[in-house]
mmCIF file of C-alpha atoms (C1' of nucleotides) in Angstrom:
data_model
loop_
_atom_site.group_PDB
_atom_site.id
_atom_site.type_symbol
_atom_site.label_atom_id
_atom_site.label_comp_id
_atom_site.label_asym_id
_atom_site.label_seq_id
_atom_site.Cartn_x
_atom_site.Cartn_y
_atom_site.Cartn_z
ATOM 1 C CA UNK Y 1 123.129 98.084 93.503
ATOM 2 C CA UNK Y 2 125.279 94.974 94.128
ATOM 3 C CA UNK Y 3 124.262 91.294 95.661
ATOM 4 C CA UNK Y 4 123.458 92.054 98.701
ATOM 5 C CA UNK Y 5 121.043 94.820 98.457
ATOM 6 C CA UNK Y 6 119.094 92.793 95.576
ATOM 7 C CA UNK Y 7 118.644 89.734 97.989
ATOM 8 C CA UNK Y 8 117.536 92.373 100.863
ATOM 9 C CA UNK Y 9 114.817 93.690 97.856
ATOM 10 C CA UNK Y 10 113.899 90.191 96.895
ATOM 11 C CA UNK Y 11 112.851 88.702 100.246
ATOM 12 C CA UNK Y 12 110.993 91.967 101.037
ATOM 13 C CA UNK Y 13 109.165 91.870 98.092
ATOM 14 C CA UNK Y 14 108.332 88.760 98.849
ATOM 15 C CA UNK Y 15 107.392 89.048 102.496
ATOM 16 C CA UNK Y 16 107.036 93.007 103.472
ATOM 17 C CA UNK Y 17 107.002 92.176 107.486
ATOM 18 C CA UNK Y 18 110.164 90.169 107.102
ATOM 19 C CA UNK Y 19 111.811 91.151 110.132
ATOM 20 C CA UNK Y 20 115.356 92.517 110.334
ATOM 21 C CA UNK Y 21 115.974 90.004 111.987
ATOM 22 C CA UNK Y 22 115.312 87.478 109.449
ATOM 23 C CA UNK Y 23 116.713 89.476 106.877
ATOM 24 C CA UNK Y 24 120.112 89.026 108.551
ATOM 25 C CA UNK Y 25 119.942 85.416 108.955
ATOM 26 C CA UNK Y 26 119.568 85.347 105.265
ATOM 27 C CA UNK Y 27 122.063 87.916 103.813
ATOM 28 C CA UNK Y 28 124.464 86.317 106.617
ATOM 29 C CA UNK Y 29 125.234 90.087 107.714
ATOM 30 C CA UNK Y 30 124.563 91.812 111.315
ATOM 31 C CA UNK Y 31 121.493 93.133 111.794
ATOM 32 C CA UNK Y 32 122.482 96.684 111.944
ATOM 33 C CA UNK Y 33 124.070 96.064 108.692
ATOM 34 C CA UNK Y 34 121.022 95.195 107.250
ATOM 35 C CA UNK Y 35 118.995 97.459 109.032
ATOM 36 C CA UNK Y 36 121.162 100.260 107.413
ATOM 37 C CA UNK Y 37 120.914 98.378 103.956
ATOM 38 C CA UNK Y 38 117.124 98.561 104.289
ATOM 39 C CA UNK Y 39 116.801 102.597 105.213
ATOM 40 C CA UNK Y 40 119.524 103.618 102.416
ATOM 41 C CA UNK Y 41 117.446 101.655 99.923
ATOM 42 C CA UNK Y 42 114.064 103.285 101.388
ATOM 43 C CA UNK Y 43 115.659 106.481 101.209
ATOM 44 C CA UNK Y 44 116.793 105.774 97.726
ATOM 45 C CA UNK Y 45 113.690 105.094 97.029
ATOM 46 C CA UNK Y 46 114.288 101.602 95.475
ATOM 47 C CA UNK Y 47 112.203 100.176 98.089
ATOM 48 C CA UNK Y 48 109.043 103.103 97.561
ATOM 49 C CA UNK Y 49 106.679 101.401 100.609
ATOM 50 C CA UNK Y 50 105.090 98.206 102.037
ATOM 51 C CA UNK Y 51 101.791 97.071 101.332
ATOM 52 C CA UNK Y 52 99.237 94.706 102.367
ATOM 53 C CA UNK Y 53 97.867 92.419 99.895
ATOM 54 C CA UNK Y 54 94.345 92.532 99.578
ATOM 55 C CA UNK Y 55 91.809 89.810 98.651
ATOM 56 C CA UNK Y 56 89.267 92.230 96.798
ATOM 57 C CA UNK Y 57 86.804 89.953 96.549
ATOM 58 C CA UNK Y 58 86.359 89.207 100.152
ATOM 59 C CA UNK Y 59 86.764 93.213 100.288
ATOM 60 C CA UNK Y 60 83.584 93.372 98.223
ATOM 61 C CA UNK Y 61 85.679 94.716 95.036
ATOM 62 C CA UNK Y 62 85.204 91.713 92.666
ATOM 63 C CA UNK Y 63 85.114 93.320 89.461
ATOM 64 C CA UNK Y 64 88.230 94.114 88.112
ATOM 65 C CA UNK Y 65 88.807 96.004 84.860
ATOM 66 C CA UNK Y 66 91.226 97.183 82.695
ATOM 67 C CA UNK Y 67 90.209 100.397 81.056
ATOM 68 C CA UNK Y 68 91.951 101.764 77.768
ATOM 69 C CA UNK Y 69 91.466 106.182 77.172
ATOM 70 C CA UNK Y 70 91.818 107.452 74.375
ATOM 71 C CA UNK Y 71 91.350 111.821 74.206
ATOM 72 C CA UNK Y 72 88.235 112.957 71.725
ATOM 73 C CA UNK Y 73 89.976 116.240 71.360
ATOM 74 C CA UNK Y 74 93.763 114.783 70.152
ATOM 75 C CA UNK Y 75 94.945 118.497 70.712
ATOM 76 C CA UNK Y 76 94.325 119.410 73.919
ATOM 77 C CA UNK Y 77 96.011 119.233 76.506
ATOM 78 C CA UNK Y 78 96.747 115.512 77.636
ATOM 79 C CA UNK Y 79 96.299 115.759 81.900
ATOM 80 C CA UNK Y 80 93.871 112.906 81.793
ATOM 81 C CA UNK Y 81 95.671 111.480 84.828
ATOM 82 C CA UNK Y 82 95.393 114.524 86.933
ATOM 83 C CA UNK Y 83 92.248 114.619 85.853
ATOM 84 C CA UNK Y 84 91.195 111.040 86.586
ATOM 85 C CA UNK Y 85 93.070 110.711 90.149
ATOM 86 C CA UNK Y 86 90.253 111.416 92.195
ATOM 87 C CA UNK Y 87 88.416 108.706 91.254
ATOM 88 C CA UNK Y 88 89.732 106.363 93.755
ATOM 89 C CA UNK Y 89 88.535 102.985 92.180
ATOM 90 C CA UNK Y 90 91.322 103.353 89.404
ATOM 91 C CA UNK Y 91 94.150 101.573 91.181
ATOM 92 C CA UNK Y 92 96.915 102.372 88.423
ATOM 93 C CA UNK Y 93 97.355 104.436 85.393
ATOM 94 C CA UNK Y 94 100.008 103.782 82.495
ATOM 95 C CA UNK Y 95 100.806 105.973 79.648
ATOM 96 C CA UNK Y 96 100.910 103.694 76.993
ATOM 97 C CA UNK Y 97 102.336 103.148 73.313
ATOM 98 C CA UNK Y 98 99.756 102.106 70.736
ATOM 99 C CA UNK Y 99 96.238 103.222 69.562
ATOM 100 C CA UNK Y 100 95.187 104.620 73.024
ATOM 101 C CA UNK Y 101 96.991 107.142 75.584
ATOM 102 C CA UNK Y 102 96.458 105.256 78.733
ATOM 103 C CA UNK Y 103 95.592 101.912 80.653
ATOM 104 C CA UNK Y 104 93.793 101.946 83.615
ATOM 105 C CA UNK Y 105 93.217 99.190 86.273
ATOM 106 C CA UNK Y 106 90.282 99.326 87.792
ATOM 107 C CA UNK Y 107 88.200 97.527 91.190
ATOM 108 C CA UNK Y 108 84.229 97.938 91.535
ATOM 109 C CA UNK Y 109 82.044 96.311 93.435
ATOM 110 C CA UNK Y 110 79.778 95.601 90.431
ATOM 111 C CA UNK Y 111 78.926 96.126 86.613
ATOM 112 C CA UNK Y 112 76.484 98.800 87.730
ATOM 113 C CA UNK Y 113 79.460 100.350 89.522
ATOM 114 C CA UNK Y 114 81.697 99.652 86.485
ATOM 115 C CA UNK Y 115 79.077 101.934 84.348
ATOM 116 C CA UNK Y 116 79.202 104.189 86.576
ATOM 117 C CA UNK Y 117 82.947 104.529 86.724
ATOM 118 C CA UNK Y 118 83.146 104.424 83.032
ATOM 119 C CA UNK Y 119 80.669 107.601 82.592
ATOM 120 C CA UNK Y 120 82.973 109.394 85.352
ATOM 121 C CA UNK Y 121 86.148 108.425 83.186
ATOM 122 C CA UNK Y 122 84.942 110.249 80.159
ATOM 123 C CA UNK Y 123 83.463 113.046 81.584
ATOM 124 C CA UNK Y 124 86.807 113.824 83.771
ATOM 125 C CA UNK Y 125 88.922 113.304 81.324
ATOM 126 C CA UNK Y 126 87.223 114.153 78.001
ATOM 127 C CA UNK Y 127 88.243 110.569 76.724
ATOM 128 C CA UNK Y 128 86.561 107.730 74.755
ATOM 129 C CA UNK Y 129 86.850 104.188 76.744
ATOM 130 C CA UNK Y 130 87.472 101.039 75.518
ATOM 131 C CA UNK Y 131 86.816 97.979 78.600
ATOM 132 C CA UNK Y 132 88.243 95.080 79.105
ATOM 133 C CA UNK Y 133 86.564 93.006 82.419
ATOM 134 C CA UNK Y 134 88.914 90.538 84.594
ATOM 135 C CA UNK Y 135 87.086 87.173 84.680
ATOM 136 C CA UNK Y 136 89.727 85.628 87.071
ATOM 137 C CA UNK Y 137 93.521 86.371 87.905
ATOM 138 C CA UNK Y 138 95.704 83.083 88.319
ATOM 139 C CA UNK Y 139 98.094 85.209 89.318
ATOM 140 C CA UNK Y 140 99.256 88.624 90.449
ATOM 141 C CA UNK Y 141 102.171 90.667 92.597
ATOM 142 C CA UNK Y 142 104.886 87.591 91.517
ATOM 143 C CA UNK Y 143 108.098 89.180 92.229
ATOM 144 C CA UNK Y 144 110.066 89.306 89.184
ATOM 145 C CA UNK Y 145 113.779 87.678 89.216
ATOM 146 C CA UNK Y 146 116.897 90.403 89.896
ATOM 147 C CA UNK Y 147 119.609 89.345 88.111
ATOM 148 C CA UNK Y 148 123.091 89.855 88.223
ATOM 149 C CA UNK Y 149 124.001 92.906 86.039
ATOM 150 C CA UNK Y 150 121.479 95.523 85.323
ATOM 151 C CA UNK Y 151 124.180 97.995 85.630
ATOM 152 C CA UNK Y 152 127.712 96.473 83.704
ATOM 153 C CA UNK Y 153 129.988 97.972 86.049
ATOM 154 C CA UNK Y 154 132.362 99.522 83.935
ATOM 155 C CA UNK Y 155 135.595 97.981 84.529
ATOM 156 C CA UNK Y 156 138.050 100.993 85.376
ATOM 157 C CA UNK Y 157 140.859 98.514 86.634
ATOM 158 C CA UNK Y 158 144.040 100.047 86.244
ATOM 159 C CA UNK Y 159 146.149 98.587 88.952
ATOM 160 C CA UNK I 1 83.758 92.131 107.391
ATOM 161 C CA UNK I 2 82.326 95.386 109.395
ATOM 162 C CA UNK I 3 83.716 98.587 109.849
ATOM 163 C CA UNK I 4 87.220 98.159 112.295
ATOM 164 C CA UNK I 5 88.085 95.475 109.698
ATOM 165 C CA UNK I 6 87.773 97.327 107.078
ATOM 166 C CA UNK I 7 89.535 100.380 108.501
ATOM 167 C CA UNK I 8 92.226 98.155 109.392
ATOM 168 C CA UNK I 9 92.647 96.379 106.086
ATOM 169 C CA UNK I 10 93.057 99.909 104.479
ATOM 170 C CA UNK I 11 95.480 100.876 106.671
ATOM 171 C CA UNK I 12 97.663 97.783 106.016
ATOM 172 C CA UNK I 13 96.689 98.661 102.509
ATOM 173 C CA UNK I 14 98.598 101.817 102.705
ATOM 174 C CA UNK I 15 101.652 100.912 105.011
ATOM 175 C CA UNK I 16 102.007 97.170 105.234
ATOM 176 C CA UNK I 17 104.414 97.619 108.277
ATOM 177 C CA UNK I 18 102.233 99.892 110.506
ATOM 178 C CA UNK I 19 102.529 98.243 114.217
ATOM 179 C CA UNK I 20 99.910 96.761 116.025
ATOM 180 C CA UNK I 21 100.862 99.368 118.401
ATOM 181 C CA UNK I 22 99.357 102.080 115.624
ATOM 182 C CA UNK I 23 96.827 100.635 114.236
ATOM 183 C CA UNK I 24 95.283 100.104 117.945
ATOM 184 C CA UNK I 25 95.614 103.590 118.461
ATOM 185 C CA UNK I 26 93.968 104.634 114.585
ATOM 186 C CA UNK I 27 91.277 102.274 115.706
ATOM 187 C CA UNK I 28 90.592 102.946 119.069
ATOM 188 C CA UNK I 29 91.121 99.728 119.745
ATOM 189 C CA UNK I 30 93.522 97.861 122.735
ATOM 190 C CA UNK I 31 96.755 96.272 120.964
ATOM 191 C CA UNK I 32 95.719 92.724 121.702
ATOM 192 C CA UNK I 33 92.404 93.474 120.401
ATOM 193 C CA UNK I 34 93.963 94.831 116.601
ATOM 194 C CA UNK I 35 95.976 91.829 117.080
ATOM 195 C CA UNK I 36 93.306 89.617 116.808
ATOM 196 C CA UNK I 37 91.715 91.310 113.926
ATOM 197 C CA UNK I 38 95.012 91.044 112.255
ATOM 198 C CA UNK I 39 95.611 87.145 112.317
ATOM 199 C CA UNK I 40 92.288 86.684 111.556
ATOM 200 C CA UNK I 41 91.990 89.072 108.470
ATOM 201 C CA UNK I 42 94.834 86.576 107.806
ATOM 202 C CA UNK I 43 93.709 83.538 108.525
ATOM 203 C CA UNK I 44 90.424 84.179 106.357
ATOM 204 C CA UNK I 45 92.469 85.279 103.710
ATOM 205 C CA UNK I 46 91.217 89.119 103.463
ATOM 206 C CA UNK I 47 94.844 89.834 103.859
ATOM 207 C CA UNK I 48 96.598 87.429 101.505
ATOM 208 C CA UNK I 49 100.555 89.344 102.806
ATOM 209 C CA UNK I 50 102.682 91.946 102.588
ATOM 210 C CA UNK I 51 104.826 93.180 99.861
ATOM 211 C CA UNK I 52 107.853 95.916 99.692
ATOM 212 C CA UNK I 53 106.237 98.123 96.728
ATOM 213 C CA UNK I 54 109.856 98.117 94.245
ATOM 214 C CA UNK I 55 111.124 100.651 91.830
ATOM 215 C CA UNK I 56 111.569 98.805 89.117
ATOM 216 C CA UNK I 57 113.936 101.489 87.356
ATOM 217 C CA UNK I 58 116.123 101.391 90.120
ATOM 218 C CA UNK I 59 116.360 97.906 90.257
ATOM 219 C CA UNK I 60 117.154 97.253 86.543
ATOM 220 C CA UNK I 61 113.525 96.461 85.273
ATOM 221 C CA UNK I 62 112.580 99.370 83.609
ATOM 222 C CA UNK I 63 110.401 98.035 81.351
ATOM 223 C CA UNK I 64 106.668 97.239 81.559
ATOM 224 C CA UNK I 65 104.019 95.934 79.003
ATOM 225 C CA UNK I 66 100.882 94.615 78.867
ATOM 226 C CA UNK I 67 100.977 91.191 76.649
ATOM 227 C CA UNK I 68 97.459 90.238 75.539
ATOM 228 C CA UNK I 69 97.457 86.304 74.591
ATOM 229 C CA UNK I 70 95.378 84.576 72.352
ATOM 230 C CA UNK I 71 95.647 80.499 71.337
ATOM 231 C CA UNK I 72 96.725 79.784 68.235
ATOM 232 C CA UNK I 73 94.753 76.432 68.291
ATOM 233 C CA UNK I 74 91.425 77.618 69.851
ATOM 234 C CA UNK I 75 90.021 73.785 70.700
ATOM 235 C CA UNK I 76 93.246 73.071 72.332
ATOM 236 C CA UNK I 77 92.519 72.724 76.192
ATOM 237 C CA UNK I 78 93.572 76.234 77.764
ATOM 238 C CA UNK I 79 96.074 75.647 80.430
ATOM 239 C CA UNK I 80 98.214 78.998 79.295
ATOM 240 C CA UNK I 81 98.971 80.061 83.179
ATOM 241 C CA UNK I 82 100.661 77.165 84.063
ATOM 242 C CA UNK I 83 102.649 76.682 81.097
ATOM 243 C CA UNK I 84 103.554 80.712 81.620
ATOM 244 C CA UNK I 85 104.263 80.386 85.527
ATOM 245 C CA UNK I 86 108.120 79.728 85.133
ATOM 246 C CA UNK I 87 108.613 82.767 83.045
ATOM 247 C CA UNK I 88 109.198 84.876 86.145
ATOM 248 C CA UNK I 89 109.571 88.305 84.039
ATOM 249 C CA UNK I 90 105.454 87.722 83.850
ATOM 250 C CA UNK I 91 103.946 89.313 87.432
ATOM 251 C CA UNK I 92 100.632 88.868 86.582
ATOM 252 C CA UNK I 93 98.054 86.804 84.421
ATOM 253 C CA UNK I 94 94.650 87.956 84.192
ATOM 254 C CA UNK I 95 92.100 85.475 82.360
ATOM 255 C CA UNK I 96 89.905 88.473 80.504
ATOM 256 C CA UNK I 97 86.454 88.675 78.188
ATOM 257 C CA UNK I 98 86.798 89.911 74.815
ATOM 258 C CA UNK I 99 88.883 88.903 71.891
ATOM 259 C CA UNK I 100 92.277 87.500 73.479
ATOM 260 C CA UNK I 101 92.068 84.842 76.831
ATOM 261 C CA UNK I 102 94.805 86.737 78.827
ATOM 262 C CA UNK I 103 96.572 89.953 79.810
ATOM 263 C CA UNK I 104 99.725 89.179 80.973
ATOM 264 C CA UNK I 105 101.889 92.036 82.885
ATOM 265 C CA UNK I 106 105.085 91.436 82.167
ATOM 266 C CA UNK I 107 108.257 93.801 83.538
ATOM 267 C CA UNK I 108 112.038 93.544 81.643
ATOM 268 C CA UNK I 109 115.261 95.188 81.494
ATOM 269 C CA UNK I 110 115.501 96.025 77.814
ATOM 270 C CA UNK I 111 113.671 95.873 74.493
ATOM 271 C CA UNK I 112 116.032 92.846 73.133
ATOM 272 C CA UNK I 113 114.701 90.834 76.982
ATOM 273 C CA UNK I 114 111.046 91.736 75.859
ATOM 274 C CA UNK I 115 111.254 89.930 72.251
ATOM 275 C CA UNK I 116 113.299 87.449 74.065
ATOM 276 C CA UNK I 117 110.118 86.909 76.236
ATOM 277 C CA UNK I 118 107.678 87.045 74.213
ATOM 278 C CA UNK I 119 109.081 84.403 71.812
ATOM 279 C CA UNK I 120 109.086 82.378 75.039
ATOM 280 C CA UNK I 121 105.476 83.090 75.898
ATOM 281 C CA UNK I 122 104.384 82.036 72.779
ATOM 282 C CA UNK I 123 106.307 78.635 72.240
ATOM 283 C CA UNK I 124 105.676 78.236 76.111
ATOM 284 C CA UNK I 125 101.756 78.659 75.234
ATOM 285 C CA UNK I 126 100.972 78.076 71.856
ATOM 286 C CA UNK I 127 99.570 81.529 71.213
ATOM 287 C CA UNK I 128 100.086 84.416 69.441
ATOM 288 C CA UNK I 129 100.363 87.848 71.273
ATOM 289 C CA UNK I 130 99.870 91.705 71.315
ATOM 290 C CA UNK I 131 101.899 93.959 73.055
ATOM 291 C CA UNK I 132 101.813 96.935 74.670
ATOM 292 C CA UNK I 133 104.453 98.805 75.586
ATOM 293 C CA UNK I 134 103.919 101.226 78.843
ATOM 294 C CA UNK I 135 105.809 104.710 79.007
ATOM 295 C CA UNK I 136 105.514 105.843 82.124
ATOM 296 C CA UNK I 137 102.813 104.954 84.970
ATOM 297 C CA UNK I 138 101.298 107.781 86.846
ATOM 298 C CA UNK I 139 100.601 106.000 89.841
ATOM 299 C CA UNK I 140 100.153 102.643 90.417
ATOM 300 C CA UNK I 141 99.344 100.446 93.241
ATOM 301 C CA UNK I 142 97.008 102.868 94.664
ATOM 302 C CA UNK I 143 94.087 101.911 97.427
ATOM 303 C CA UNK I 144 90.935 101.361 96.908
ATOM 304 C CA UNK I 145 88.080 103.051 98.977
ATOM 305 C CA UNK I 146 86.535 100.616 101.082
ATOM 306 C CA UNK I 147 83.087 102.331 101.121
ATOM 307 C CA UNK I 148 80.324 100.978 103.338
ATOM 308 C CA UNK I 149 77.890 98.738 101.777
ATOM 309 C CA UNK I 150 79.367 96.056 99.631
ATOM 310 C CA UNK I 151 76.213 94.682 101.122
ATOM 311 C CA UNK I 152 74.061 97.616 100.476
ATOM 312 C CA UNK I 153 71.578 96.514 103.447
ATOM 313 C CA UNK I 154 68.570 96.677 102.295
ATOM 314 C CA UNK I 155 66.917 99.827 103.230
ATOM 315 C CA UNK I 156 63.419 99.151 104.551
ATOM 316 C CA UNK I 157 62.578 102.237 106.001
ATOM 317 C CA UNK I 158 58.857 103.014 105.647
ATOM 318 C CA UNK I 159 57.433 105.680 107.809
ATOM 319 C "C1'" DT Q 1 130.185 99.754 105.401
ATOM 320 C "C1'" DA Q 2 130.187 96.269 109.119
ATOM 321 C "C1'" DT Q 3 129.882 94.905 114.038
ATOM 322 C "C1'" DG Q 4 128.229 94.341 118.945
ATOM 323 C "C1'" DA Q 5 125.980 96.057 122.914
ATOM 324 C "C1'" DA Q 6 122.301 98.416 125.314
ATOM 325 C "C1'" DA Q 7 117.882 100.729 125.762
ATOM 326 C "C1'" DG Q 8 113.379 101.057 124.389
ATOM 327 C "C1'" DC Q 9 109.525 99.424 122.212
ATOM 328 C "C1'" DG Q 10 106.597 96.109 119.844
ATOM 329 C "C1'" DT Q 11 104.737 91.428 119.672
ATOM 330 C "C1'" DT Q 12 102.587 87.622 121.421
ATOM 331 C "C1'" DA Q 13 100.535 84.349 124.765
ATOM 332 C "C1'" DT Q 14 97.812 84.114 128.650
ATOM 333 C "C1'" DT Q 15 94.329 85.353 131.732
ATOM 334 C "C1'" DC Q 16 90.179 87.439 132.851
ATOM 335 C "C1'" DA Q 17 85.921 89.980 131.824
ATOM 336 C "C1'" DT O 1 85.137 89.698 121.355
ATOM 337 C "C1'" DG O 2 87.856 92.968 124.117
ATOM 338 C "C1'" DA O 3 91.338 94.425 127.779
ATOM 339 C "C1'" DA O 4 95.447 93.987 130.727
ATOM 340 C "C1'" DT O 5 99.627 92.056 131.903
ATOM 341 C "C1'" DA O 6 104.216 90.180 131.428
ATOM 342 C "C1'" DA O 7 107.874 87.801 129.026
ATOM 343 C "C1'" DC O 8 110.278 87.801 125.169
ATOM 344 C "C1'" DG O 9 112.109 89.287 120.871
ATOM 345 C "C1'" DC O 10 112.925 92.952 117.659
ATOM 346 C "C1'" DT O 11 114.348 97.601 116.395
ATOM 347 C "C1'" DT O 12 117.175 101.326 116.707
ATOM 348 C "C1'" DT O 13 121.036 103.971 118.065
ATOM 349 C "C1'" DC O 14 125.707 104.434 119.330
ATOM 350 C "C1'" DA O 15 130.523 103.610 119.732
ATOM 351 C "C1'" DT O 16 134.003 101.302 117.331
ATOM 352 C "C1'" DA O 17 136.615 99.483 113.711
#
DNA sequence: TATGAAAGCGTTATTCA
DNA sequence: TGAATAACGCTTTCATA
């Protein structure tokens, strides 16, 4: 993925309804160049989908959660996030390194719903939790820098 | 925020670049009428924007960990955030109970880049840090279910 | 890959209920 | 608040290079 296509990925990380439009005035290319640009990288799946950002408190989701599993039965099976996906207040799921299997982020509407959650968690899943609650979020969704070489180009000049 | 909102908000939730022309139609509502819902569900800040949702893999990140901090002078005043906010490899800083102050999310293109980082989180911050490195994710960036009562209103029935 | 042109459709402001 | 209209701008496809 060269220059161009990381700028394109930037600006609609950063602003998801850009319009093609826009995104031409700012790569300097046509905008059926970039309109191309912007389906090939969809279809590659580096861009996976657009989102709205979502205040959860005003959404009545204020409690957020992060939510470490760990199995009680070390040998079976691990499909805790099969398991778990049905629960619709976990918002993401990581396989981790470290003590526990998995992180999980969670949004409730309140500690009763938390409790609640948590007893769902360990039945599903046949897992021991270990809670850590969100008391505010400075910040969140920052889109990370792309830099120049992810990918060194290997230099097959032969002229 | 009643119903239609919160059908709409869900919907952005899921595809941040539906139309208004759609989301009139998955509402039953006229265009100019989702219109209005929109800008306002903006304007109040229930929709805070709209993001492409990246593959990090493909775009040279492929990295993630979870970077719990925790002052190494504990009656120095805690202004961590800020002093973290230029690090731009950090997308998110959540300010959480227990025994560190924050969990930083943090996403990098190697394992030399991570140590890089974290050395400059913690002469950025003056804190120490835990890390925890994620394998894989599941899913991520899943939507919540809106339910119905984040105001449970108050059931009074008597009969 | 990039461009420009043309058709169709979506967005937005305005007006009225 | 919601609907209808109309002007405008954006998206998408196509032919071309």
């Amino acid at each position: 993925m060269e220059e161009i296509d990381r700028r394109i990925v930037t600006l609609l990380a950063q602003d998801g309804r850009m319009s093609f439009t826009d995104l031409a005035r700012e790569t300097g290319l046509s905008v059926s160049a970039v309109h191309q640009r912007v389906r090939r990288l969809e279809k590659r799946g580096v861009v996976r989908g657009y989102a709205a950002i979502i205040d959860h408190d005003a959404v009545g989701l204020p409690l957020t959660a992060f939510v470490s599993i760990k199995p009680i039965d070390p040998a079976a099976p691990d499909d805790a996030p099969d398991r778990l996906s049905h629960l619709r207040a976990i918002e993401a799921c990581h396989s981790v390194a470290g003590d526990e299997s998995y992180i999980l982020k969670v949004r409730v509407a309140s500690p009763v719903a938390l409790e609640d959650l948590l007893q769902q968690i360990r039945a599903s899943a046949n897992v021991s939790t270990r809670t850590t609650v969100v008391l505010s979020t400075p910040y969140e969704h920052r889109v990370p820098h792309l830099a120049g070489e992810p990918d060194p180009a290997p230099d097959i000049t032969q002229d």
